[in-house]
Short mmCIF file of C-alpha atoms and ligand atoms in Angstrom, two decimals:
data_model
loop_
_atom_site.label_atom_id
_atom_site.label_comp_id
_atom_site.label_asym_id
_atom_site.label_seq_id
_atom_site.Cartn_x
_atom_site.Cartn_y
_atom_site.Cartn_z
CA MET J 1 0.00 0.00 0.00
CA ASP J 2 1.15 3.52 -0.78
CA ASN J 3 1.60 5.27 2.57
CA LYS J 4 2.84 8.57 1.14
CA ASN J 5 0.81 11.50 2.31
CA SER J 6 0.06 14.19 -0.24
CA THR J 7 2.79 16.52 1.08
CA ASN J 8 5.48 14.05 -0.04
CA LEU J 9 4.13 13.83 -3.55
CA PRO J 10 5.63 15.78 -6.46
CA ILE J 11 4.11 18.94 -7.87
CA VAL J 12 3.49 19.18 -11.60
CA LEU J 13 4.91 22.49 -12.80
CA ALA J 14 3.98 23.63 -16.30
CA ILE J 15 5.42 26.67 -18.03
CA SER J 16 3.41 27.78 -21.06
CA GLY J 17 4.10 30.47 -23.62
CA ALA J 18 2.82 33.55 -21.84
CA SER J 19 5.15 36.37 -20.95
CA GLY J 20 6.71 35.93 -17.49
CA SER J 21 8.57 32.64 -17.81
CA ILE J 22 10.71 33.97 -14.96
CA TYR J 23 7.79 33.18 -12.63
CA GLY J 24 7.92 29.51 -13.62
CA LEU J 25 11.67 29.34 -13.18
CA ARG J 26 11.63 31.10 -9.81
CA LEU J 27 9.01 28.63 -8.55
CA LEU J 28 11.12 25.74 -9.88
CA GLN J 29 14.15 27.14 -8.07
CA PHE J 30 12.30 27.45 -4.76
CA LEU J 31 10.80 23.95 -4.95
CA LEU J 32 14.08 22.25 -5.85
CA GLU J 33 16.07 24.24 -3.28
CA HIS J 34 13.62 23.04 -0.64
CA LYS J 35 13.65 19.46 -1.92
CA TYR J 36 10.11 19.27 -3.25
CA GLY J 37 9.64 16.79 -6.09
CA VAL J 38 8.91 18.50 -9.40
CA GLU J 39 7.52 17.10 -12.65
CA LEU J 40 8.26 19.86 -15.16
CA VAL J 41 6.74 20.46 -18.61
CA ILE J 42 7.67 23.42 -20.80
CA SER J 43 5.67 24.17 -23.96
CA ASN J 44 7.45 24.95 -27.20
CA SER J 45 6.06 28.48 -27.11
CA ALA J 46 7.42 28.88 -23.57
CA LYS J 47 10.86 27.98 -24.89
CA ARG J 48 10.45 30.73 -27.47
CA VAL J 49 9.46 33.21 -24.76
CA MET J 50 12.38 32.15 -22.52
CA ALA J 51 14.81 32.82 -25.34
CA GLN J 52 13.29 36.28 -25.74
CA GLU J 53 12.89 37.26 -22.09
CA LEU J 54 15.73 35.43 -20.35
CA SER J 55 18.19 34.85 -23.20
CA LEU J 56 17.90 31.16 -22.31
CA SER J 57 17.82 28.81 -25.31
CA LEU J 58 16.73 25.39 -24.14
CA SER J 59 17.86 22.26 -25.93
CA SER J 60 15.49 19.72 -27.48
CA ASN J 61 17.23 17.01 -25.41
CA LEU J 62 15.48 16.61 -22.04
CA ASN J 63 18.61 15.63 -20.08
CA GLU J 64 20.33 18.68 -21.47
CA VAL J 65 17.34 20.87 -20.53
CA LYS J 66 17.61 19.62 -16.95
CA LYS J 67 21.30 20.53 -16.82
CA GLN J 68 20.68 23.92 -18.44
CA LEU J 69 17.95 24.78 -15.92
CA LEU J 70 19.99 23.70 -12.88
CA SER J 71 22.89 25.76 -14.13
CA HIS J 72 20.71 28.80 -14.96
CA LEU J 73 19.13 28.65 -11.50
CA LYS J 74 22.54 28.09 -9.85
CA LEU J 75 21.31 24.92 -8.19
CA ASN J 76 23.86 22.36 -7.19
CA ILE J 77 21.49 19.60 -6.12
CA SER J 78 20.78 15.96 -6.71
CA ASP J 79 18.21 15.82 -9.50
CA GLU J 80 16.57 12.55 -8.44
CA TYR J 81 13.33 14.30 -7.48
CA PHE J 82 13.27 16.48 -10.61
CA SER J 83 11.84 15.19 -13.91
CA VAL J 84 11.49 17.07 -17.17
CA TRP J 85 8.88 15.88 -19.67
CA ASP J 86 8.42 16.54 -23.35
CA HIS J 87 5.38 18.74 -24.02
CA LYS J 88 4.19 16.28 -26.69
CA ASN J 89 4.71 13.12 -24.60
CA ILE J 90 1.15 12.26 -23.66
CA ALA J 91 2.39 8.86 -22.38
CA ALA J 92 4.35 10.53 -19.53
CA SER J 93 3.46 9.42 -15.99
CA ILE J 94 1.70 12.71 -15.21
CA SER J 95 -0.81 12.09 -17.99
CA SER J 96 -2.35 9.30 -15.90
CA GLY J 97 -4.52 9.78 -12.83
CA SER J 98 -2.95 6.64 -11.34
CA PHE J 99 0.34 8.56 -10.90
CA LYS J 100 -0.21 10.49 -7.69
CA THR J 101 0.81 14.12 -7.40
CA ARG J 102 0.19 16.95 -5.00
CA GLY J 103 -1.45 18.90 -7.83
CA MET J 104 -0.36 21.14 -10.66
CA VAL J 105 0.52 24.75 -11.27
CA ILE J 106 0.64 26.38 -14.70
CA ILE J 107 2.85 29.46 -14.39
CA PRO J 108 2.69 31.54 -16.47
CA ALA J 109 -0.48 30.30 -18.19
CA SER J 110 -1.08 31.45 -21.75
CA MET J 111 -4.59 32.13 -22.97
CA GLY J 112 -4.07 29.36 -25.53
CA THR J 113 -3.40 26.79 -22.80
CA VAL J 114 -6.26 28.15 -20.66
CA GLY J 115 -8.64 27.81 -23.64
CA ALA J 116 -7.48 24.28 -24.42
CA ILE J 117 -7.97 23.14 -20.81
CA ALA J 118 -11.37 24.82 -20.63
CA SER J 119 -12.47 22.97 -23.76
CA GLY J 120 -10.99 19.65 -22.59
CA THR J 121 -8.88 18.97 -25.68
CA SER J 122 -6.02 17.29 -23.73
CA ASP J 123 -3.91 17.48 -26.87
CA ASN J 124 -0.52 17.94 -25.21
CA LEU J 125 1.04 17.00 -21.88
CA ILE J 126 0.18 20.29 -20.14
CA THR J 127 -3.50 20.21 -21.09
CA ARG J 128 -3.76 16.47 -20.38
CA ALA J 129 -2.06 16.73 -16.95
CA ALA J 130 -4.39 19.63 -16.07
CA ASP J 131 -7.37 17.56 -17.18
CA VAL J 132 -6.14 14.74 -14.91
CA CYS J 133 -5.96 17.12 -11.92
CA LEU J 134 -9.53 18.25 -12.54
CA LYS J 135 -10.91 14.73 -12.92
CA GLU J 136 -9.02 13.46 -9.86
CA ARG J 137 -10.10 16.53 -7.88
CA ARG J 138 -6.49 17.57 -7.26
CA LYS J 139 -5.31 21.11 -6.87
CA LEU J 140 -4.89 22.96 -10.17
CA VAL J 141 -3.46 26.47 -9.86
CA ILE J 142 -3.51 28.61 -13.00
CA VAL J 143 -1.44 31.79 -13.11
CA PRO J 144 -2.70 33.64 -16.21
CA ARG J 145 -0.65 36.39 -17.82
CA GLU J 146 -2.43 38.54 -20.33
CA MET J 147 -3.57 42.15 -20.43
CA PRO J 148 -6.23 43.11 -21.15
CA PHE J 149 -8.46 40.02 -21.11
CA ASN J 150 -11.08 39.55 -23.80
CA THR J 151 -14.44 37.95 -23.03
CA ILE J 152 -13.28 34.55 -24.29
CA HIS J 153 -10.36 34.61 -21.83
CA LEU J 154 -12.67 35.60 -18.97
CA GLU J 155 -15.25 32.94 -19.84
CA ASN J 156 -12.56 30.25 -20.03
CA LEU J 157 -11.08 31.31 -16.67
CA LEU J 158 -14.55 31.39 -15.08
CA LYS J 159 -15.29 27.92 -16.46
CA LEU J 160 -12.06 26.57 -14.98
CA SER J 161 -12.73 28.26 -11.64
CA ARG J 162 -16.19 26.67 -11.55
CA VAL J 163 -14.75 23.18 -12.00
CA GLY J 164 -12.29 23.67 -9.16
CA ALA J 165 -9.16 25.32 -10.57
CA VAL J 166 -7.70 28.23 -8.60
CA ILE J 167 -7.12 31.27 -10.82
CA ALA J 168 -4.18 33.17 -9.32
CA PRO J 169 -3.18 36.00 -11.67
CA ALA J 170 0.41 37.21 -11.78
CA SER J 171 -0.51 40.49 -10.08
CA PRO J 172 1.79 41.26 -7.16
CA GLY J 173 0.54 43.27 -4.18
CA TYR J 174 2.24 46.51 -3.15
CA TYR J 175 1.39 46.64 0.55
CA SER J 176 4.58 44.73 1.35
CA LYS J 177 6.54 47.58 -0.29
CA PRO J 178 8.52 45.70 -2.94
CA LYS J 179 11.87 47.36 -3.72
CA THR J 180 13.04 45.17 -6.59
CA LEU J 181 11.65 43.09 -9.43
CA THR J 182 12.64 40.01 -7.42
CA ASP J 183 10.43 41.20 -4.52
CA SER J 184 7.45 41.46 -6.88
CA ILE J 185 8.13 38.06 -8.45
CA ASP J 186 8.53 36.49 -5.01
CA PHE J 187 5.19 37.92 -3.92
CA VAL J 188 3.46 35.97 -6.71
CA ILE J 189 5.50 32.82 -6.01
CA GLY J 190 4.73 33.10 -2.29
CA LYS J 191 1.00 33.29 -3.00
CA VAL J 192 1.25 30.16 -5.18
CA LEU J 193 3.18 28.34 -2.41
CA ASP J 194 0.47 29.37 0.07
CA LEU J 195 -2.08 27.61 -2.13
CA PHE J 196 -0.08 24.38 -1.78
CA GLU J 197 0.41 25.02 1.95
CA ILE J 198 4.18 25.21 1.54
CA ASP J 199 5.96 27.35 4.15
CA HIS J 200 8.08 30.23 2.93
CA SER J 201 9.21 33.72 3.82
CA LEU J 202 9.16 35.20 0.33
CA PHE J 203 7.11 38.23 1.36
CA LYS J 204 6.19 40.09 4.50
CA ARG J 205 2.76 39.05 5.71
CA TRP J 206 0.09 41.51 6.75
CA SER J 207 -0.28 41.35 10.52
CA LYS J 208 -1.29 43.50 13.48
CA THR J 209 2.36 44.03 14.42
CA SER J 210 3.68 44.89 10.97
CA ASP J 211 4.53 48.49 10.15
CA ILE J 212 2.28 48.38 7.07
CA PHE J 213 -0.69 47.47 9.27
CA SER J 214 0.03 50.25 11.81
CA TYR J 215 0.35 52.77 9.00
CA ALA J 216 -3.03 51.78 7.54
CA MET J 217 -4.70 52.00 10.98
CA SER J 218 -3.32 55.50 11.70
CA SER J 219 -3.91 57.02 8.25
CA PRO J 220 -6.62 59.66 7.90
CA GLU J 221 -9.56 58.60 5.68
C1 LIG I 301 7.44 36.99 -26.47
C2 LIG I 301 6.05 36.43 -26.41
C3 LIG I 301 5.20 36.80 -25.37
C4 LIG I 301 3.92 36.28 -25.28
N1 LIG I 301 3.13 36.65 -24.23
C5 LIG I 301 1.90 36.10 -24.07
C6 LIG I 301 1.13 36.40 -22.92
O1 LIG I 301 1.52 37.15 -22.03
N2 LIG I 301 -0.06 35.77 -22.79
C7 LIG I 301 -0.54 34.88 -23.71
O2 LIG I 301 -1.63 34.34 -23.52
N3 LIG I 301 0.18 34.59 -24.84
C8 LIG I 301 1.40 35.16 -25.03
N4 LIG I 301 2.15 34.85 -26.14
C9 LIG I 301 1.55 34.01 -27.19
C10 LIG I 301 1.64 32.53 -26.86
O3 LIG I 301 3.00 32.14 -26.76
C11 LIG I 301 0.94 31.73 -27.98
O4 LIG I 301 -0.46 31.97 -27.93
C12 LIG I 301 1.21 30.26 -27.93
O5 LIG I 301 0.48 29.62 -28.96
C13 LIG I 301 0.83 29.65 -26.60
O6 LIG I 301 1.19 28.27 -26.66
P1 LIG I 301 1.17 27.36 -25.36
O7 LIG I 301 -0.09 27.66 -24.64
O8 LIG I 301 1.20 25.96 -25.90
O9 LIG I 301 2.39 27.64 -24.58
C14 LIG I 301 3.45 35.37 -26.26
C15 LIG I 301 4.31 35.00 -27.31
C16 LIG I 301 5.56 35.52 -27.37
C17 LIG I 301 6.49 35.09 -28.50
#
């Protein structure tokens, strides 16, 4: 019998071709640094975006991709709990509900991937793995990145929310007074980690003792 509880299970991390691939890589870095198992899928469009935004040209060889990512993220770790899957490999373990995971996060999520999941096409590994999470009632966190949204985007996101996905837009808060781009990115990553109940200190939390709270309480209307 499998006695693993869900907190020991890997997280499926998908990076699709929306702008903001740095969010996906920062989450990958945090999870691997803290020894969480990761099943990673990167769409072909995401590779295109990474080349544009991060000057990172990923190989078509999956072992090479793993090495490139560990090097890019300056991670010197054992990669036994880190798998990279081909976007087209619909026979990968994560395309079956019998392979247990803690859930899935798509970060950043393109409107194309959101639309495909909402219509249930399951035509690549990201859309199939998301479909599996929904049917198995596992956590599916979608971090959309588009601006502005059209009505089709909004309807697709609403549909996914109604069937149990959590829609967590890449929109950092400012009450924690971010000073750098990294602070803003970490705010979004911290909110995603909260959804998986993973402890972190990536942003300052709102509390009665924090200076941001005191300021708000003493400000004139
Ligand atoms: C540099 C670049 C930035 C892009 N940014 C976005 C974006 O923010 N949101 C989005 O929905 N699509 C964006 N796209 C378009 C998607 O990459 C495109 O729709 C693609 O088909 C999505 O494929 P995927 O969902 O399989 O990754 C961008 C494309 C490029 C080249």
